[in-house]
Structures are given as C-alpha cells and as structure tokens.
mmCIF file of C-alpha atoms in Angstrom:
data_model
loop_
_atom_site.group_PDB
_atom_site.id
_atom_site.type_symbol
_atom_site.label_atom_id
_atom_site.label_comp_id
_atom_site.label_asym_id
_atom_site.label_seq_id
_atom_site.Cartn_x
_atom_site.Cartn_y
_atom_site.Cartn_z
ATOM 1 C CA MET A 1074 0.001 0.003 -0.007
ATOM 2 C CA PHE A 1075 2.850 2.386 0.932
ATOM 3 C CA SER A 1076 4.652 1.752 -2.346
ATOM 4 C CA LYS A 1077 1.451 2.326 -4.310
ATOM 5 C CA ASN A 1078 0.779 5.616 -2.520
ATOM 6 C CA LEU A 1079 4.390 6.682 -3.075
ATOM 7 C CA ALA A 1080 4.116 5.781 -6.753
ATOM 8 C CA MET A 1081 0.941 7.846 -7.080
ATOM 9 C CA ILE A 1082 2.595 10.883 -5.469
ATOM 10 C CA LEU A 1083 5.679 10.537 -7.710
ATOM 11 C CA SER A 1084 3.540 10.119 -10.813
ATOM 12 C CA THR A 1085 1.448 13.196 -9.994
ATOM 13 C CA THR A 1086 4.609 15.138 -9.178
ATOM 14 C CA LEU A 1087 6.095 14.384 -12.595
ATOM 15 C CA MET A 1088 2.850 15.268 -14.342
ATOM 16 C CA TYR A 1089 2.330 18.619 -12.589
ATOM 17 C CA SER A 1090 6.028 19.562 -12.707
ATOM 18 C CA THR A 1091 6.059 19.318 -16.484
ATOM 19 C CA PRO A 1092 4.181 22.585 -17.308
ATOM 20 C CA LEU A 1093 6.404 24.381 -14.797
ATOM 21 C CA ILE A 1094 9.595 22.950 -16.294
ATOM 22 C CA PHE A 1095 8.648 24.001 -19.828
ATOM 23 C CA THR A 1096 7.676 27.507 -18.748
ATOM 24 C CA SER A 1097 10.577 28.066 -16.387
ATOM 25 C CA LEU A 1098 13.006 27.090 -19.170
ATOM 26 C CA GLY A 1099 11.342 29.794 -21.244
ATOM 27 C CA GLY A 1100 11.878 32.247 -18.410
ATOM 28 C CA ILE A 1101 15.540 31.251 -18.211
ATOM 29 C CA PHE A 1102 16.140 32.021 -21.882
ATOM 30 C CA SER A 1103 14.380 35.367 -21.634
ATOM 31 C CA GLU A 1104 15.959 36.538 -18.390
ATOM 32 C CA ASN A 1105 19.459 35.366 -19.292
ATOM 33 C CA ALA A 1106 19.130 37.672 -22.314
ATOM 34 C CA GLY A 1107 18.110 40.544 -20.018
ATOM 35 C CA VAL A 1108 14.331 40.615 -20.627
ATOM 36 C CA VAL A 1109 12.031 40.062 -17.642
ATOM 37 C CA ASN A 1110 9.065 37.991 -18.756
ATOM 38 C CA ILE A 1111 6.153 38.360 -16.320
ATOM 39 C CA GLY A 1112 3.894 37.479 -19.263
ATOM 40 C CA LEU A 1113 4.648 33.748 -18.986
ATOM 41 C CA GLU A 1114 1.238 33.257 -17.338
ATOM 42 C CA GLY A 1115 -0.586 34.712 -20.333
ATOM 43 C CA MET A 1116 1.596 32.804 -22.806
ATOM 44 C CA MET A 1117 0.797 29.558 -20.985
ATOM 45 C CA THR A 1118 -2.914 30.350 -21.154
ATOM 46 C CA ILE A 1119 -2.961 31.039 -24.875
ATOM 47 C CA GLY A 1120 -0.836 27.897 -25.409
ATOM 48 C CA ALA A 1121 -3.285 25.812 -23.388
ATOM 49 C CA PHE A 1122 -6.214 27.093 -25.436
ATOM 50 C CA ALA A 1123 -4.488 26.825 -28.826
ATOM 51 C CA GLY A 1124 -3.354 23.273 -28.058
ATOM 52 C CA ALA A 1125 -6.787 22.118 -26.920
ATOM 53 C CA ALA A 1126 -8.592 23.778 -29.839
ATOM 54 C CA ALA A 1127 -6.132 22.380 -32.382
ATOM 55 C CA ALA A 1128 -6.402 18.890 -30.882
ATOM 56 C CA VAL A 1129 -10.206 18.949 -31.150
ATOM 57 C CA MET A 1130 -10.087 20.255 -34.721
ATOM 58 C CA THR A 1131 -7.242 18.167 -36.146
ATOM 59 C CA GLY A 1132 -7.330 15.104 -33.897
ATOM 60 C CA ASN A 1133 -3.522 15.110 -33.872
ATOM 61 C CA PRO A 1134 -1.886 15.909 -30.484
ATOM 62 C CA TRP A 1135 1.544 16.603 -32.008
ATOM 63 C CA ILE A 1136 0.175 19.229 -34.380
ATOM 64 C CA ALA A 1137 -1.777 20.672 -31.438
ATOM 65 C CA PHE A 1138 1.414 20.798 -29.356
ATOM 66 C CA LEU A 1139 3.228 22.737 -32.097
ATOM 67 C CA VAL A 1140 0.283 25.111 -32.544
ATOM 68 C CA ALA A 1141 0.400 25.815 -28.799
ATOM 69 C CA GLY A 1142 4.091 26.717 -29.044
ATOM 70 C CA ILE A 1143 3.459 29.002 -32.014
ATOM 71 C CA ALA A 1144 0.625 30.762 -30.164
ATOM 72 C CA GLY A 1145 2.857 31.361 -27.150
ATOM 73 C CA GLY A 1146 5.641 32.567 -29.458
ATOM 74 C CA ILE A 1147 3.344 35.144 -31.130
ATOM 75 C CA PHE A 1148 2.451 36.738 -27.789
ATOM 76 C CA ALA A 1149 6.102 36.632 -26.775
ATOM 77 C CA LEU A 1150 6.907 38.545 -29.963
ATOM 78 C CA LEU A 1151 4.490 41.262 -28.822
ATOM 79 C CA HIS A 1152 6.340 41.425 -25.506
ATOM 80 C CA ALA A 1153 9.666 41.551 -27.346
ATOM 81 C CA ILE A 1154 8.543 44.394 -29.632
ATOM 82 C CA ALA A 1155 7.214 46.393 -26.667
ATOM 83 C CA THR A 1156 10.313 45.966 -24.498
ATOM 84 C CA ILE A 1157 13.142 45.801 -27.055
ATOM 85 C CA LYS A 1158 11.974 48.095 -29.862
ATOM 86 C CA PHE A 1159 9.843 50.572 -27.906
ATOM 87 C CA ASN A 1160 11.708 50.330 -24.569
ATOM 88 C CA ALA A 1161 8.535 49.647 -22.577
ATOM 89 C CA ASP A 1162 8.872 48.684 -18.935
ATOM 90 C CA HIS A 1163 9.284 44.902 -18.875
ATOM 91 C CA VAL A 1164 6.918 44.348 -15.944
ATOM 92 C CA VAL A 1165 4.167 46.554 -17.356
ATOM 93 C CA SER A 1166 4.401 44.863 -20.758
ATOM 94 C CA GLY A 1167 4.303 41.415 -19.128
ATOM 95 C CA ILE A 1168 1.215 42.325 -17.107
ATOM 96 C CA ALA A 1169 -0.454 43.577 -20.282
ATOM 97 C CA ILE A 1170 0.262 40.224 -21.938
ATOM 98 C CA ASN A 1171 -1.274 38.480 -18.931
ATOM 99 C CA PHE A 1172 -4.525 40.387 -19.521
ATOM 100 C CA LEU A 1173 -4.462 40.246 -23.301
ATOM 101 C CA ALA A 1174 -3.681 36.544 -23.878
ATOM 102 C CA PRO A 1175 -6.393 35.020 -21.622
ATOM 103 C CA GLY A 1176 -8.932 37.524 -22.989
ATOM 104 C CA PHE A 1177 -8.029 36.588 -26.557
ATOM 105 C CA ALA A 1178 -8.206 32.874 -25.705
ATOM 106 C CA LEU A 1179 -11.668 33.313 -24.204
ATOM 107 C CA PHE A 1180 -12.859 35.343 -27.201
ATOM 108 C CA LEU A 1181 -11.653 32.708 -29.666
ATOM 109 C CA CYS A 1182 -13.094 29.886 -27.566
ATOM 110 C CA ARG A 1183 -16.567 31.492 -27.635
ATOM 111 C CA ARG A 1184 -16.301 32.076 -31.376
ATOM 112 C CA LEU A 1185 -15.149 28.574 -32.227
ATOM 113 C CA PHE A 1186 -17.228 26.493 -29.813
ATOM 114 C CA ASP A 1187 -20.750 27.933 -29.870
ATOM 115 C CA GLY A 1188 -20.296 30.497 -27.134
ATOM 116 C CA SER A 1189 -18.730 28.069 -24.667
ATOM 117 C CA THR A 1190 -15.825 29.188 -22.485
ATOM 118 C CA MET A 1191 -14.464 25.620 -22.515
ATOM 119 C CA THR A 1192 -13.228 23.479 -25.384
ATOM 120 C CA PRO A 1193 -14.986 20.105 -25.813
ATOM 121 C CA PRO A 1194 -13.376 17.216 -23.872
ATOM 122 C CA MET A 1195 -10.766 15.384 -25.919
ATOM 123 C CA GLN A 1196 -10.890 11.781 -27.013
ATOM 124 C CA LEU A 1197 -8.078 9.529 -25.815
ATOM 125 C CA THR A 1198 -6.457 9.617 -29.277
ATOM 126 C CA GLN A 1199 -6.386 13.432 -29.185
ATOM 127 C CA LYS A 1200 -4.324 13.508 -25.980
ATOM 128 C CA MET A 1201 -0.537 13.298 -25.833
ATOM 129 C CA PRO A 1202 0.591 9.653 -26.081
ATOM 130 C CA ARG A 1203 2.184 7.612 -23.314
ATOM 131 C CA PRO A 1204 5.424 6.245 -24.880
ATOM 132 C CA LEU A 1205 6.000 3.577 -22.188
ATOM 133 C CA ASN A 1206 2.424 2.304 -22.113
ATOM 134 C CA GLY A 1207 2.333 -1.499 -21.899
ATOM 135 C CA ILE A 1208 6.052 -1.930 -21.127
ATOM 136 C CA PHE A 1209 5.677 -2.461 -17.371
ATOM 137 C CA ALA A 1210 3.247 -4.803 -15.567
ATOM 138 C CA LYS A 1211 -0.087 -3.033 -15.217
ATOM 139 C CA GLY A 1212 -0.549 -1.477 -11.774
ATOM 140 C CA SER A 1213 3.106 -2.015 -10.765
ATOM 141 C CA PHE A 1214 5.228 0.732 -9.157
ATOM 142 C CA MET A 1215 7.129 1.322 -12.409
ATOM 143 C CA ASP A 1216 3.911 1.410 -14.408
ATOM 144 C CA ILE A 1217 2.286 3.999 -12.138
ATOM 145 C CA VAL A 1218 5.356 6.254 -12.069
ATOM 146 C CA PHE A 1219 6.738 6.002 -15.601
ATOM 147 C CA ASN A 1220 3.690 5.216 -17.739
ATOM 148 C CA THR A 1221 3.105 8.907 -18.170
ATOM 149 C CA TYR A 1222 2.652 11.389 -20.997
ATOM 150 C CA SER A 1223 5.364 12.106 -23.563
ATOM 151 C CA THR A 1224 5.395 15.783 -22.518
ATOM 152 C CA VAL A 1225 7.073 14.713 -19.251
ATOM 153 C CA TYR A 1226 10.023 13.149 -21.095
ATOM 154 C CA ILE A 1227 10.266 16.042 -23.559
ATOM 155 C CA ALA A 1228 10.432 18.546 -20.667
ATOM 156 C CA PHE A 1229 13.291 16.713 -18.946
ATOM 157 C CA ALA A 1230 15.160 16.339 -22.243
ATOM 158 C CA LEU A 1231 14.804 20.090 -22.832
ATOM 159 C CA VAL A 1232 16.419 20.791 -19.462
ATOM 160 C CA PHE A 1233 19.602 19.128 -20.743
ATOM 161 C CA VAL A 1234 19.295 20.832 -24.159
ATOM 162 C CA THR A 1235 18.887 24.254 -22.510
ATOM 163 C CA TRP A 1236 21.842 23.662 -20.208
ATOM 164 C CA PHE A 1237 23.978 22.564 -23.167
ATOM 165 C CA ILE A 1238 23.001 25.578 -25.260
ATOM 166 C CA LEU A 1239 23.608 28.100 -22.471
ATOM 167 C CA TYR A 1240 26.888 26.727 -21.105
ATOM 168 C CA LYS A 1241 28.502 24.724 -23.925
ATOM 169 C CA THR A 1242 27.862 26.706 -27.095
ATOM 170 C CA LYS A 1243 28.861 30.101 -28.519
ATOM 171 C CA LEU A 1244 25.187 30.983 -28.804
ATOM 172 C CA GLY A 1245 24.719 30.422 -25.064
ATOM 173 C CA LEU A 1246 27.796 32.516 -24.285
ATOM 174 C CA ARG A 1247 26.398 35.348 -26.409
ATOM 175 C CA ILE A 1248 22.985 35.103 -24.719
ATOM 176 C CA ARG A 1249 24.538 35.344 -21.254
ATOM 177 C CA ALA A 1250 26.857 38.172 -22.352
ATOM 178 C CA VAL A 1251 23.823 40.143 -23.560
ATOM 179 C CA GLY A 1252 22.092 39.562 -20.242
ATOM 180 C CA GLU A 1253 25.128 40.563 -18.177
ATOM 181 C CA HIS A 1254 26.562 43.500 -20.116
ATOM 182 C CA PRO A 1255 24.834 44.283 -23.404
ATOM 183 C CA LYS A 1256 27.034 47.275 -24.225
ATOM 184 C CA ALA A 1257 30.212 45.227 -23.902
ATOM 185 C CA ALA A 1258 28.607 42.463 -25.975
ATOM 186 C CA ASP A 1259 27.762 45.044 -28.630
ATOM 187 C CA THR A 1260 31.384 46.215 -28.866
ATOM 188 C CA LEU A 1261 32.393 42.608 -29.546
ATOM 189 C CA GLY A 1262 30.089 42.462 -32.556
ATOM 190 C CA ILE A 1263 27.191 40.582 -30.980
ATOM 191 C CA ASN A 1264 23.785 41.629 -32.292
ATOM 192 C CA VAL A 1265 22.149 42.400 -28.944
ATOM 193 C CA TYR A 1266 18.661 42.996 -30.342
ATOM 194 C CA LYS A 1267 18.725 39.735 -32.288
ATOM 195 C CA MET A 1268 19.734 37.761 -29.201
ATOM 196 C CA LYS A 1269 16.984 39.352 -27.116
ATOM 197 C CA TYR A 1270 14.289 38.757 -29.749
ATOM 198 C CA LEU A 1271 15.386 35.146 -30.174
ATOM 199 C CA CYS A 1272 15.285 34.422 -26.436
ATOM 200 C CA VAL A 1273 11.972 36.152 -25.741
ATOM 201 C CA ILE A 1274 10.263 34.328 -28.632
ATOM 202 C CA LEU A 1275 11.782 31.046 -27.392
ATOM 203 C CA SER A 1276 10.398 31.793 -23.931
ATOM 204 C CA GLY A 1277 6.917 32.189 -25.417
ATOM 205 C CA ILE A 1278 7.178 28.957 -27.402
ATOM 206 C CA LEU A 1279 8.236 27.043 -24.280
ATOM 207 C CA ALA A 1280 5.483 28.660 -22.204
ATOM 208 C CA GLY A 1281 3.019 27.638 -24.917
ATOM 209 C CA PHE A 1282 4.310 24.067 -24.591
ATOM 210 C CA GLY A 1283 3.800 24.362 -20.839
ATOM 211 C CA GLY A 1284 0.196 25.399 -21.296
ATOM 212 C CA ALA A 1285 -0.377 22.616 -23.816
ATOM 213 C CA SER A 1286 1.009 20.029 -21.426
ATOM 214 C CA MET A 1287 -1.829 21.049 -19.085
ATOM 215 C CA SER A 1288 -4.649 20.956 -21.643
ATOM 216 C CA LEU A 1289 -3.372 18.093 -23.838
ATOM 217 C CA ALA A 1290 -2.203 15.740 -21.095
ATOM 218 C CA ILE A 1291 -3.420 16.512 -17.588
ATOM 219 C CA VAL A 1292 -7.020 17.723 -17.917
ATOM 220 C CA SER A 1293 -7.953 17.040 -21.594
ATOM 221 C CA THR A 1294 -9.700 20.358 -22.162
ATOM 222 C CA PHE A 1295 -9.253 24.114 -21.869
ATOM 223 C CA ARG A 1296 -11.141 26.247 -19.366
ATOM 224 C CA PRO A 1297 -10.471 29.857 -18.271
ATOM 225 C CA THR A 1298 -9.119 28.867 -14.843
ATOM 226 C CA LEU A 1299 -6.851 26.091 -16.142
ATOM 227 C CA ILE A 1300 -3.504 27.856 -15.674
ATOM 228 C CA SER A 1301 -4.427 29.985 -12.627
ATOM 229 C CA GLY A 1302 -1.012 31.060 -11.386
ATOM 230 C CA GLN A 1303 1.186 28.328 -12.933
ATOM 231 C CA GLY A 1304 3.081 30.930 -14.953
ATOM 232 C CA TYR A 1305 3.913 32.901 -11.824
ATOM 233 C CA ILE A 1306 5.023 29.732 -10.041
ATOM 234 C CA ALA A 1307 7.281 28.960 -13.030
ATOM 235 C CA LEU A 1308 8.750 32.442 -12.693
ATOM 236 C CA ALA A 1309 9.401 31.707 -9.025
ATOM 237 C CA ALA A 1310 11.128 28.495 -10.123
ATOM 238 C CA VAL A 1311 13.441 30.536 -12.352
ATOM 239 C CA ILE A 1312 14.446 32.739 -9.394
ATOM 240 C CA PHE A 1313 14.681 29.840 -6.941
ATOM 241 C CA GLY A 1314 16.780 27.937 -9.478
ATOM 242 C CA LYS A 1315 19.161 30.908 -9.735
ATOM 243 C CA TRP A 1316 18.427 31.389 -13.450
ATOM 244 C CA LYS A 1317 19.921 27.978 -14.321
ATOM 245 C CA PRO A 1318 17.966 25.196 -16.112
ATOM 246 C CA GLN A 1319 18.905 22.468 -13.660
ATOM 247 C CA GLY A 1320 17.982 24.693 -10.711
ATOM 248 C CA ALA A 1321 14.633 25.598 -12.280
ATOM 249 C CA MET A 1322 13.951 21.910 -12.877
ATOM 250 C CA LEU A 1323 14.538 21.073 -9.202
ATOM 251 C CA ALA A 1324 12.332 23.989 -8.136
ATOM 252 C CA SER A 1325 9.607 22.859 -10.544
ATOM 253 C CA LEU A 1326 9.809 19.360 -9.072
ATOM 254 C CA LEU A 1327 9.412 20.841 -5.586
ATOM 255 C CA PHE A 1328 6.367 22.873 -6.609
ATOM 256 C CA GLY A 1329 5.009 19.899 -8.589
ATOM 257 C CA ALA A 1330 5.434 17.689 -5.514
ATOM 258 C CA SER A 1331 3.305 20.097 -3.510
ATOM 259 C CA THR A 1332 0.532 19.689 -6.090
ATOM 260 C CA GLY A 1333 1.048 15.923 -6.071
ATOM 261 C CA LEU A 1334 0.624 15.930 -2.307
ATOM 262 C CA VAL A 1335 -2.558 17.988 -2.647
ATOM 263 C CA VAL A 1336 -4.002 15.509 -5.167
ATOM 264 C CA PHE A 1337 -3.051 12.582 -2.927
ATOM 265 C CA LEU A 1338 -4.561 14.111 0.228
ATOM 266 C CA GLY A 1339 -7.720 14.977 -1.688
ATOM 267 C CA ASN A 1340 -8.252 11.311 -2.570
ATOM 268 C CA PRO A 1341 -11.076 9.778 -0.448
ATOM 269 C CA SER A 1342 -9.175 6.454 -0.251
ATOM 270 C CA VAL A 1343 -6.519 8.109 1.974
ATOM 271 C CA GLY A 1344 -8.779 7.629 4.992
ATOM 272 C CA PHE A 1345 -9.072 11.175 6.266
ATOM 273 C CA SER A 1346 -10.374 14.388 4.759
ATOM 274 C CA VAL A 1347 -8.749 17.810 4.501
ATOM 275 C CA SER A 1348 -10.659 20.884 3.388
ATOM 276 C CA GLU A 1349 -10.409 21.334 -0.359
ATOM 277 C CA ASN A 1350 -9.901 25.071 0.129
ATOM 278 C CA LEU A 1351 -6.961 24.501 2.452
ATOM 279 C CA LEU A 1352 -5.416 21.996 0.042
ATOM 280 C CA SER A 1353 -5.667 24.378 -2.903
ATOM 281 C CA MET A 1354 -3.558 26.902 -0.929
ATOM 282 C CA VAL A 1355 -0.596 24.545 -0.474
ATOM 283 C CA PRO A 1356 1.278 25.090 -3.813
ATOM 284 C CA TYR A 1357 1.022 28.875 -3.523
ATOM 285 C CA LEU A 1358 1.985 28.796 0.161
ATOM 286 C CA ILE A 1359 5.093 26.760 -0.626
ATOM 287 C CA THR A 1360 5.968 29.178 -3.441
ATOM 288 C CA LEU A 1361 5.727 32.144 -1.049
ATOM 289 C CA ILE A 1362 7.826 30.412 1.611
ATOM 290 C CA VAL A 1363 10.502 29.469 -0.905
ATOM 291 C CA LEU A 1364 10.661 32.997 -2.318
ATOM 292 C CA VAL A 1365 10.878 34.576 1.135
ATOM 293 C CA LEU A 1366 13.643 32.218 2.231
ATOM 294 C CA PHE A 1367 15.715 32.072 -0.947
ATOM 295 C CA VAL A 1368 15.041 34.963 -3.300
ATOM 296 C CA GLY A 1369 17.299 37.343 -1.378
ATOM 297 C CA LYS A 1370 20.307 35.088 -2.036
ATOM 298 C CA GLY A 1371 19.748 34.813 -5.766
ATOM 299 C CA ASN A 1372 21.815 36.872 -8.217
ATOM 300 C CA GLY A 1373 20.215 37.194 -11.618
ATOM 301 C CA PRO A 1374 21.782 38.515 -14.825
ATOM 302 C CA ALA A 1375 23.170 41.992 -14.169
ATOM 303 C CA ALA A 1376 21.273 43.724 -16.992
ATOM 304 C CA ASN A 1377 18.014 41.838 -16.470
ATOM 305 C CA GLY A 1378 15.071 44.190 -16.934
ATOM 306 C CA GLN A 1379 17.212 47.132 -18.007
ATOM 307 C CA ILE A 1380 16.406 49.064 -21.165
ATOM 308 C CA TYR A 1381 19.136 48.838 -23.779
ATOM 309 C CA GLU A 1382 19.708 51.341 -26.556
ATOM 310 C CA LYS A 1383 22.438 50.730 -29.100
ATOM 311 C CA GLY A 1384 25.263 53.287 -29.084
ATOM 312 C CA GLU A 1385 24.620 54.625 -25.556
ATOM 313 C CA ARG A 1386 27.628 54.717 -23.238
#
C-alpha cells in the first residue's frame, strides 16, 4: 500500500512539474538575455487554449502541441517588440500580456465552440501519447510512475538541451553576455537585439508548450481557470533555481510535488479528509515560503530588466 501511494505521489509530481519545467526554461532564456518575462502566465494560457482547440479540430496531439508553441511565441513577440523596440517597462508589458492573452483565448473559444468558455473534452487519441504504455506490468510501481505522458520526457530532455546551449555553445555565451553586459557584448560584434528577440520568442514557445502540457495531457480540455497562477510559479522556479535550467527543474519538481501531495490528500481512499480550500492553498503557500527564504540570495543577470539602446555609453 505504501509503495502504491508513493508511486501515485511521484507520478502526480512528474505530471504537474512538467508545465512548470517548460515555462521556467522559457523564463531562463528570456531573463538570461536581459528581458524580464512576467507574461509567462498569459503565454501559458494562450498555449493551453491553442493546443486544446487544435487537438479537437485536427485530432492530432503533435500538431496541437506545435500550434500551442506558435501561439505562445506570437504573444512573446508582442512582448519583445514592446520591451526591445519601444523600450517599454518589462513588468508593465508582461502584465499587459497576462490580460491580453487570456482575454483573446476566451474570445476565440466562444467564437469557435458555440459560445462556450471551454473546449470540448478530448478523445483519448487526441491527448498526448504515453510512450512507455504496456512496457511495465499493469498497476506495478514502475507502471504507475513511468507510464506517463510524452510531454514529461520532452520537458526533462529540454532541461539538458537548454543547459547545453547556455553553457557549452557560442550561442549560449552570447545570450549570457547580452544579459550581463549588453554594451560590452555590442562592442564585440554581438547583435544584442537579435539575441533578445530570439530568447523572448523562445520563452513564449516554451510557455506555450507548458500550457499545452496542461490541456493536452493533464485535464484534456481548456477552461479559463486552467492555468491559474502556474506561470507565476514557473517564474518563481526561475528565481529559486538561480536562473539555471537544472535549478529551475529542481524547483519545478518541488512545486510539482506540492501539487502531487494535494491531489493525494484529496483522494477519499486516503482515509481522512482535509478541506479542499486548504489543500488548494498549499502550492502557492510553498511558493511564497521558498521565495521569502531564498530569493534574497539569488543573483540574476546583471542587466536583467534594463532598457538597452544601441550606441549609448
């Protein structure tokens, strides 16, 4: 019984950590290039809607996953234009995205699905596949933990890819140089604007994937309250992880574990009941505690959030 309960908690942890890992990796790209991206919440929301709508319309979860990334990338481009071209305040622009993207998702949802604010529930074939389905004995510990959606494995693979790009390639070195000292990077011939645009758009694509991993794998539909703070928690994971992909992954696992614990304690088979309202507070409470205890010790990129204008000294 203990091993089965443990397996259920681990499985739920992996599932709920995945959207946070995708989105926090997006935040790492953006902030390492010096652009604060508060708009991750909105980009996740539009990704969740675009993925669900595309899955219902096309019946193909992989096309839906890509559409979600593109949708997130388009809103990230808006954030990039506002902050990089027009020198808008990064936080204000991000907040605007967080209002605009959910509103646009709701508008499109009503237009496409007969006035409904939710997309129709997906069929099993429209959801993301489980690559290890049938490999382990049904109901075994390994089956419960690892027979999960492909988005989980993609997210963990992207952690390694992001780390490799940022710390083992010239592109990563240029991204970090732009985030630390854009004027010095400019004197070395690095196109600062190009690096910033690239990273912000990448952050939107990854946030879109994060939203899609909610709607295409975990809940099988889109509804207006689906994301409800996940983007902000992912941003907290970026800070807690000290702007490094491996750190953000561990933070996402911690926050995902809190959700896994909530799901486990909310199960009637546990044998005791805890107020649903109290349980729903746990992930946000843990996020606040972690930020209070650790955010003061974190040192982000030196030029993060600063407005850059070419030629200024």
